[in-house]
Coordinates of C-alpha atoms and ligand atoms in Angstrom, one line a residue:
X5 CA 0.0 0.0 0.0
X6 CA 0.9 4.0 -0.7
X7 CA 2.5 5.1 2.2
X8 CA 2.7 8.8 0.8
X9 CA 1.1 10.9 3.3
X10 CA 0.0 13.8 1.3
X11 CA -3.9 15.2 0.8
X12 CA -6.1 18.0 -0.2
X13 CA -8.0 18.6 3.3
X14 CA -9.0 22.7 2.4
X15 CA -7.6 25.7 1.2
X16 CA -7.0 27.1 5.1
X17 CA -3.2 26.0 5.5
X18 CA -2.3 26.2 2.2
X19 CA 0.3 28.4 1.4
X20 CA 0.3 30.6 -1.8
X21 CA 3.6 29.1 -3.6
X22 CA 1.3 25.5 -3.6
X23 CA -1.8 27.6 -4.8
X24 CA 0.7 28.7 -7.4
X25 CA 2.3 25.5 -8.6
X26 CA -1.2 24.3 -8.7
X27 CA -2.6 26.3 -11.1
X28 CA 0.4 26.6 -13.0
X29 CA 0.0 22.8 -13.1
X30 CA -3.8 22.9 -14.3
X31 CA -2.6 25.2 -16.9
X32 CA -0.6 22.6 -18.6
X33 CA -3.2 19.7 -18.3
X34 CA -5.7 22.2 -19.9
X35 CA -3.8 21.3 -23.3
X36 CA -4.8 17.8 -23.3
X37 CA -8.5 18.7 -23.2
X38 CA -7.5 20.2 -26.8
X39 CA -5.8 16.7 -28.0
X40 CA -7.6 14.4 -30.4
X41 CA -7.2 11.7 -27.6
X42 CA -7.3 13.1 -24.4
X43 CA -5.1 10.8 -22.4
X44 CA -1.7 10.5 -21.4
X45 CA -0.2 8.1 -19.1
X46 CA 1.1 9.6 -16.6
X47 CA -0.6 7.8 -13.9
X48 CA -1.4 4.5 -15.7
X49 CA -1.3 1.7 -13.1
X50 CA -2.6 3.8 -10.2
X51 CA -6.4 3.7 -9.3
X52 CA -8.5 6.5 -7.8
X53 CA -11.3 5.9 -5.5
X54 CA -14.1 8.8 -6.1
X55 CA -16.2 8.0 -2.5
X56 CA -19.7 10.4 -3.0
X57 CA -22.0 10.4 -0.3
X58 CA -23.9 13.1 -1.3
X59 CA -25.4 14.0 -5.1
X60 CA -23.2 15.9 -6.9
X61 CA -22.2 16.2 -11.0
X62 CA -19.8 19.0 -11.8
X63 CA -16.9 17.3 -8.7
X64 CA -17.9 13.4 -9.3
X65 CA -17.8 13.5 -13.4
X66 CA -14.5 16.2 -13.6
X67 CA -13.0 13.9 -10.8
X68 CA -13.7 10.5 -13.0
X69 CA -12.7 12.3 -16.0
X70 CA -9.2 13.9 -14.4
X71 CA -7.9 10.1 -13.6
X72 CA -9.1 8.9 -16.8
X73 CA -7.2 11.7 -18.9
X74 CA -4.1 10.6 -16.5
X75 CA -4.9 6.9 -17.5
X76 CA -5.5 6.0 -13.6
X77 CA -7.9 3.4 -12.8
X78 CA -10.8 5.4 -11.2
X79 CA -13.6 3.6 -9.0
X80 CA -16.9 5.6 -8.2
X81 CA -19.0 4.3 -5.4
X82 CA -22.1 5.9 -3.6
X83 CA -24.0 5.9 -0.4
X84 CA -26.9 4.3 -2.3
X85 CA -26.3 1.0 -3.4
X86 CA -23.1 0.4 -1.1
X87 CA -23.4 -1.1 2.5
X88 CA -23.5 1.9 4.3
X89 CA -27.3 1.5 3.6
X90 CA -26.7 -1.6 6.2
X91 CA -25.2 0.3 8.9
X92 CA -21.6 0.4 8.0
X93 CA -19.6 3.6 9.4
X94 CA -17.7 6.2 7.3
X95 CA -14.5 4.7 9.2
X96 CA -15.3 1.1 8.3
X97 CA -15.8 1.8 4.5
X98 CA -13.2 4.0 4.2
X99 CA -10.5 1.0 5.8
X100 CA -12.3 -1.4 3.8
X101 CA -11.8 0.8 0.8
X102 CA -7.8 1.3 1.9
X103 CA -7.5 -2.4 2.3
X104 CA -7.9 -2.4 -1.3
X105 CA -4.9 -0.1 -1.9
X106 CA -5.8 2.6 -3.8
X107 CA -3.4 5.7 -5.0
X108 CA -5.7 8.0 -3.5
X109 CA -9.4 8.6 -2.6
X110 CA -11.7 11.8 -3.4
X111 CA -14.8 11.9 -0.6
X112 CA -17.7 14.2 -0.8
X113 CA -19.6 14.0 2.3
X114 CA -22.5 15.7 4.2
X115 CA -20.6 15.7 7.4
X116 CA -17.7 18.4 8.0
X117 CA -14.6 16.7 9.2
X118 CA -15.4 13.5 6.8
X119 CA -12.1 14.0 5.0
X120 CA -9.9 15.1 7.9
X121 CA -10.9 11.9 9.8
X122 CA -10.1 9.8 6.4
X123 CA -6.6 11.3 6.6
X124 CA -5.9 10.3 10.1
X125 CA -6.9 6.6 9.6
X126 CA -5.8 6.2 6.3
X127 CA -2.1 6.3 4.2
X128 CA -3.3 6.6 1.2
X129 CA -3.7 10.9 -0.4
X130 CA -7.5 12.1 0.9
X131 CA -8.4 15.0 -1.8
X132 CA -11.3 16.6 0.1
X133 CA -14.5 16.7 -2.4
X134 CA -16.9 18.9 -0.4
X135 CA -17.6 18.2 3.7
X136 CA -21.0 19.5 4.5
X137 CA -20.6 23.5 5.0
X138 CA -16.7 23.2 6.0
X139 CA -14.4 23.1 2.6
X140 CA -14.2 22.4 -0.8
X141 CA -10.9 23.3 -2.0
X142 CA -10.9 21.8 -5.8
X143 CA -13.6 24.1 -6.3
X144 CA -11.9 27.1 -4.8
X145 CA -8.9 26.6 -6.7
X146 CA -10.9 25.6 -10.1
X147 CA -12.4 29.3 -9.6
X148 CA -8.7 31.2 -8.9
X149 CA -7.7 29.4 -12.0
X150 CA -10.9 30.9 -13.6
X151 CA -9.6 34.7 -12.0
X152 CA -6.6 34.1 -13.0
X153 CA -7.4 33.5 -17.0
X154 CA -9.2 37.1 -16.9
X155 CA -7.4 39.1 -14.2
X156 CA -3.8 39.8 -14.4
X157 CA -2.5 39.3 -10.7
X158 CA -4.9 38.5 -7.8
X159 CA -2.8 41.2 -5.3
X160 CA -5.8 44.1 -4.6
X161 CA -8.0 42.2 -6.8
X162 CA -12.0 42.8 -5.1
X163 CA -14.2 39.7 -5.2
X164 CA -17.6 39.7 -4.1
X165 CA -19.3 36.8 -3.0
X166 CA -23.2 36.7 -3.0
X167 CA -25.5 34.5 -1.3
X168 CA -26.0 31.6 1.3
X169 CA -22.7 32.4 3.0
X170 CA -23.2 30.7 6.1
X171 CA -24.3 27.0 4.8
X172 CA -21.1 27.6 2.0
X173 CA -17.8 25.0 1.9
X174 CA -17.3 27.0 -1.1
X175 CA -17.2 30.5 0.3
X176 CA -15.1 29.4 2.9
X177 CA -12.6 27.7 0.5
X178 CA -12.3 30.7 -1.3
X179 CA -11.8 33.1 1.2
X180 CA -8.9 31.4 2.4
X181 CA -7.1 30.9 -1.4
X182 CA -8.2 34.5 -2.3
X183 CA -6.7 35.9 0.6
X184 CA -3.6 33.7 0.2
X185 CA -2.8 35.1 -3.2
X186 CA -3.7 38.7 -1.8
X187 CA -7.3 39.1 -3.0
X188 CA -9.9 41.4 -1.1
X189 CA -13.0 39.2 -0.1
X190 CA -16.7 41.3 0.2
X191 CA -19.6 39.0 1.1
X192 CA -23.0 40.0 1.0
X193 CA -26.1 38.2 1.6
X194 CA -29.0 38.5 4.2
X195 CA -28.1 38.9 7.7
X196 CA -29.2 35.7 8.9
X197 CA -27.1 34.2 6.3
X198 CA -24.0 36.5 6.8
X199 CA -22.9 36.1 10.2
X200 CA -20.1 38.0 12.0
X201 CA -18.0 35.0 12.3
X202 CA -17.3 36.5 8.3
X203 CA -15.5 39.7 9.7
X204 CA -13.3 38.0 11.9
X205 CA -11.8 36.1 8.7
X206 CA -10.9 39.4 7.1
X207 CA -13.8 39.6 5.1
X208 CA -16.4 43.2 4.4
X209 CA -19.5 42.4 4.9
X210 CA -22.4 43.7 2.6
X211 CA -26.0 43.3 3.3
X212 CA -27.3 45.6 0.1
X213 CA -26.2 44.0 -3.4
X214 CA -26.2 46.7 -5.3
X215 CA -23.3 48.4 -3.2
X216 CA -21.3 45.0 -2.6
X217 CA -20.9 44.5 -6.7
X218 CA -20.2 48.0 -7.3
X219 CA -16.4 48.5 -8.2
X220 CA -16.1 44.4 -7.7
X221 CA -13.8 43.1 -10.3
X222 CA -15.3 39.5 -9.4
X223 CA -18.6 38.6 -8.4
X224 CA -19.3 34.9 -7.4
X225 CA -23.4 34.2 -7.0
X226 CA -23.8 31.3 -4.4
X227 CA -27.1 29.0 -4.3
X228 CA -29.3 28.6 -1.5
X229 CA -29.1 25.6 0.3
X230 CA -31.9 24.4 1.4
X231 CA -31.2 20.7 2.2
X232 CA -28.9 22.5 4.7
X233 CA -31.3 25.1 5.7
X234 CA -33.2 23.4 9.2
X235 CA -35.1 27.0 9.7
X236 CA -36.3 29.3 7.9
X237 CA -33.9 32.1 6.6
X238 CA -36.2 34.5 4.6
X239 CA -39.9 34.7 4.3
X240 CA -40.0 33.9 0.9
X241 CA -37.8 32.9 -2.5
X242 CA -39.2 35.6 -3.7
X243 CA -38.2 37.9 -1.3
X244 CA -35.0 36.8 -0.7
X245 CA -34.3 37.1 -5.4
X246 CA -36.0 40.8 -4.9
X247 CA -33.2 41.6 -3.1
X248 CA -30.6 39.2 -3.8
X249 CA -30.4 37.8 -7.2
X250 CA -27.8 39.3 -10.0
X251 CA -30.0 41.1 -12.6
X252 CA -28.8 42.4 -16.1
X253 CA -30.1 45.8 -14.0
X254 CA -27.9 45.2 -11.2
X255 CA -25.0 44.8 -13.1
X256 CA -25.1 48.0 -14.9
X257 CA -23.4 49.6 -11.9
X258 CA -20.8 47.0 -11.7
X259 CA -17.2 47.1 -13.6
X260 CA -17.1 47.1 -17.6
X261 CA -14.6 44.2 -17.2
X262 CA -16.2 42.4 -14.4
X263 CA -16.5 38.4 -14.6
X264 CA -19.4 36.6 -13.2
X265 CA -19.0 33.1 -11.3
X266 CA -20.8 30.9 -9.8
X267 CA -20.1 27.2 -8.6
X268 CA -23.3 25.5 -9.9
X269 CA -25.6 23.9 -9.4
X270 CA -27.7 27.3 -10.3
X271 CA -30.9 28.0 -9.5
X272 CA -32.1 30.4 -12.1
X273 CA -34.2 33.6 -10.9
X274 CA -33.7 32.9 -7.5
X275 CA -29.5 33.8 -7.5
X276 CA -29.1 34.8 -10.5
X277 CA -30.8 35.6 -13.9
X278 CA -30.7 33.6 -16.8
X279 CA -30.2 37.2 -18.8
X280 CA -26.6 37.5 -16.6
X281 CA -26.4 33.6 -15.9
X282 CA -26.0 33.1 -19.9
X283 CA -24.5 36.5 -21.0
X284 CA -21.4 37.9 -21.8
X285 CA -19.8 38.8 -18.1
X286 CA -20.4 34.9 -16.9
X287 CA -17.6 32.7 -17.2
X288 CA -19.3 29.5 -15.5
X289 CA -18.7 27.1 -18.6
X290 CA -14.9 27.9 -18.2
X291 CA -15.0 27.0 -14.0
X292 CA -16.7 23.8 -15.3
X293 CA -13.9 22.9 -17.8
X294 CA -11.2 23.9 -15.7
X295 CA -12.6 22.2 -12.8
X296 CA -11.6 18.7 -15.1
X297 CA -7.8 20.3 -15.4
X298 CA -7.5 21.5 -11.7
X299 CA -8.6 18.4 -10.6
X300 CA -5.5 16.2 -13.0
X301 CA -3.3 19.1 -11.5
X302 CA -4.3 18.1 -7.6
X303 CA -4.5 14.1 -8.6
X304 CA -0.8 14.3 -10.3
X305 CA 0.7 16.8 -7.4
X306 CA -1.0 14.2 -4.9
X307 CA -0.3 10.8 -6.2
X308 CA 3.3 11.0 -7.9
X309 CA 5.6 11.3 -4.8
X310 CA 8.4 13.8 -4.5
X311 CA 10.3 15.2 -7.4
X312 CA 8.3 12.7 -9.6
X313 CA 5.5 15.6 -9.5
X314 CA 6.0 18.6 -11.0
X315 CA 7.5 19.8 -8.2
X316 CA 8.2 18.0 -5.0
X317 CA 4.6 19.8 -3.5
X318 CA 3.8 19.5 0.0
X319 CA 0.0 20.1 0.4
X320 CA 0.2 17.7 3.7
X321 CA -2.8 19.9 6.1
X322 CA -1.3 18.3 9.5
X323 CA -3.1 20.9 11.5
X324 CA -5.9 18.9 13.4
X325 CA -9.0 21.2 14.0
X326 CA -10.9 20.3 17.1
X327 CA -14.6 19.3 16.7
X328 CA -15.9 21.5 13.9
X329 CA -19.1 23.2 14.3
X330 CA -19.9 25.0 10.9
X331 CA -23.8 26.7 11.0
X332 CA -25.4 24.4 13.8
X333 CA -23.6 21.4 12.2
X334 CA -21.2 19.1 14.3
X335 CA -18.4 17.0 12.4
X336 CA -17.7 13.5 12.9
X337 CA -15.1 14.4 14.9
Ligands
CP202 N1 -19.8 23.0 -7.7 C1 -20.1 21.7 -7.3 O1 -19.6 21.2 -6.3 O2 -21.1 21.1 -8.1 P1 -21.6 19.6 -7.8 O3 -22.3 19.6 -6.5 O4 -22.5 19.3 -9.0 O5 -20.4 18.7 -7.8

């Protein structure tokens, strides 16, 4: 079995030279996308286990598709249909899963903490797919690459975030890589979804949208999340798109040269409208294809040890948080 103890745990202790190598890395597996046969054998022989216990289609297809360009074996298993239906703990899957010896395994997981307490029992690389409201650093890093195609250095850069802040593994992903690389982070969203934990991370807070995307060079729309949402946020949908979804009439305060992101899945007319969802400021269709090259860069960087990787990368997280308690929910450890 893989003894390299590396993984992709979140964005938090990251430091900016990995963000860096990262996306320089991404950059040259975009090329192969381009290729009459997409593959290359760089990890041929090495098998990827994509663990999703919770729905997903942008992370589980770009994550199958990454280790197939790379000619890795990759293995997709979910809740449904596997024996955690018979009781069978995170911890006991995952060691059964290990016991198999794969090169590394991706978990998406409703609980925050999921893929920290993968990389304490396991030796094999844990890339961190999404814990409930905690992280989700492949997405966080898919959208710098994103910035960095239509920006020209992230240093004093403003992004504005919009949305369900508070119930958002993305937001807080990106916080942290944006900041690394010298980024100014607004966040605006309701007050009940925009608490003041958000000002203590460096963040502005916003609770108007029409002032939070004015002078933004980046805006980033957020869905609500209800399957995370136990109470009730907002009166209504309704209410909460009167006031905070991204209109064509919005955005004719906002930059000339701003870009318009959002992580997907959308709900249109609620976050965003379909006239600024589909028109010439959104870039989403490039986060979703360089969401397949980040996620080669982080499998390469991960798998091939030391100086066999582009670089000899150390994106080991070894600082152990204690029990997480992200909006009301408590980790598995
Ligand atoms: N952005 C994202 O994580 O989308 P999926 O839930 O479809 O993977």
């Amino acid at each position: 079995m893989q003894t390299v103890n590396r993984h992709l745990l979140g964005l938090e202790n990251v430091s900016a030279d990995d963000i860096r190598l990262l996306l320089e890395s991404a950059t040259q597996m975009m090329e192969i996308a381009e290729r009459d046969v997409k593959k290359v054998p760089t990890l041929r022989g090495r098998t990827v286990i994509n663990l999703f216990m919770e729905d997903s289609t942008r992370t589980r297809i770009s994550f199958e598709i990454a280790a197939k360009r790379l000619s890795a074996d990759s293995i997709n298993m979910s809740a449904s249909g596997s024996s955690v239906s018979k009781g069978e703990t995170l911890a006991d899957t995952a060691r059964n899963l290990a016991a198999m010896s794969p090169d590394a395994i991706v978990i998406r997981h409703p609980a925050a903490g999921s893929a920290r307490l993968l990389a304490e029992i396991l030796d094999c690389p844990i890339v961190n797919a999404g814990d409930g409201s905690h992280e989700h650093p492949t997405q966080a890093l898919l959208d710098l690459l994103t910035i960095s195609q239509h920006k020209k250095q992230f240093e004093g850069l403003t992004v504005t975030i919009v949305g369900d802040i508070v119930h958002s593994r993305v937001v807080r992903s990106n916080i942290y890589g944006l900041q690394t690389l010298g980024a100014n982070v607004r966040l605006c969203g309701p007050p009940t979804l925009l608490t003041s934990e958000f000002a203590e991370l460096g963040c502005e807070l916003f609770f108007d949208l029409a002032t939070a995307v004015r002078d933004a060079d980046v805006i980033m729309m957020l869905r609500i999340q209800r399957e995370r949402q136990g109470d009730n946020y907002f009166p209504t949908l309704d209410e909460y798109a009167h006031y905070f979804c991204l209109t064509e009439e919005v955005l004719a305060d906002a930059k000339s040269d701003v870009i318009i992101l959002h992580p997907g899945p959308m709900n249109r007319g609620i976050e965003i409208s379909s006239g600024v969802a589909d028109g010439p400021y959104s870039v989403m269709m490039n986060q979703v294809s360089n969401g397949v090259a980040m996620r080669m860069a982080v499998l390469y960087q991960l798998i091939l040890p030391g100086d066999q990787g582009i670089r000899g990368s150390d994106l080991a997280d070894k600082h152990v948080d204690p029990v997480l308690k992200v909006a009301g929910e408590t980790g598995v450890f």
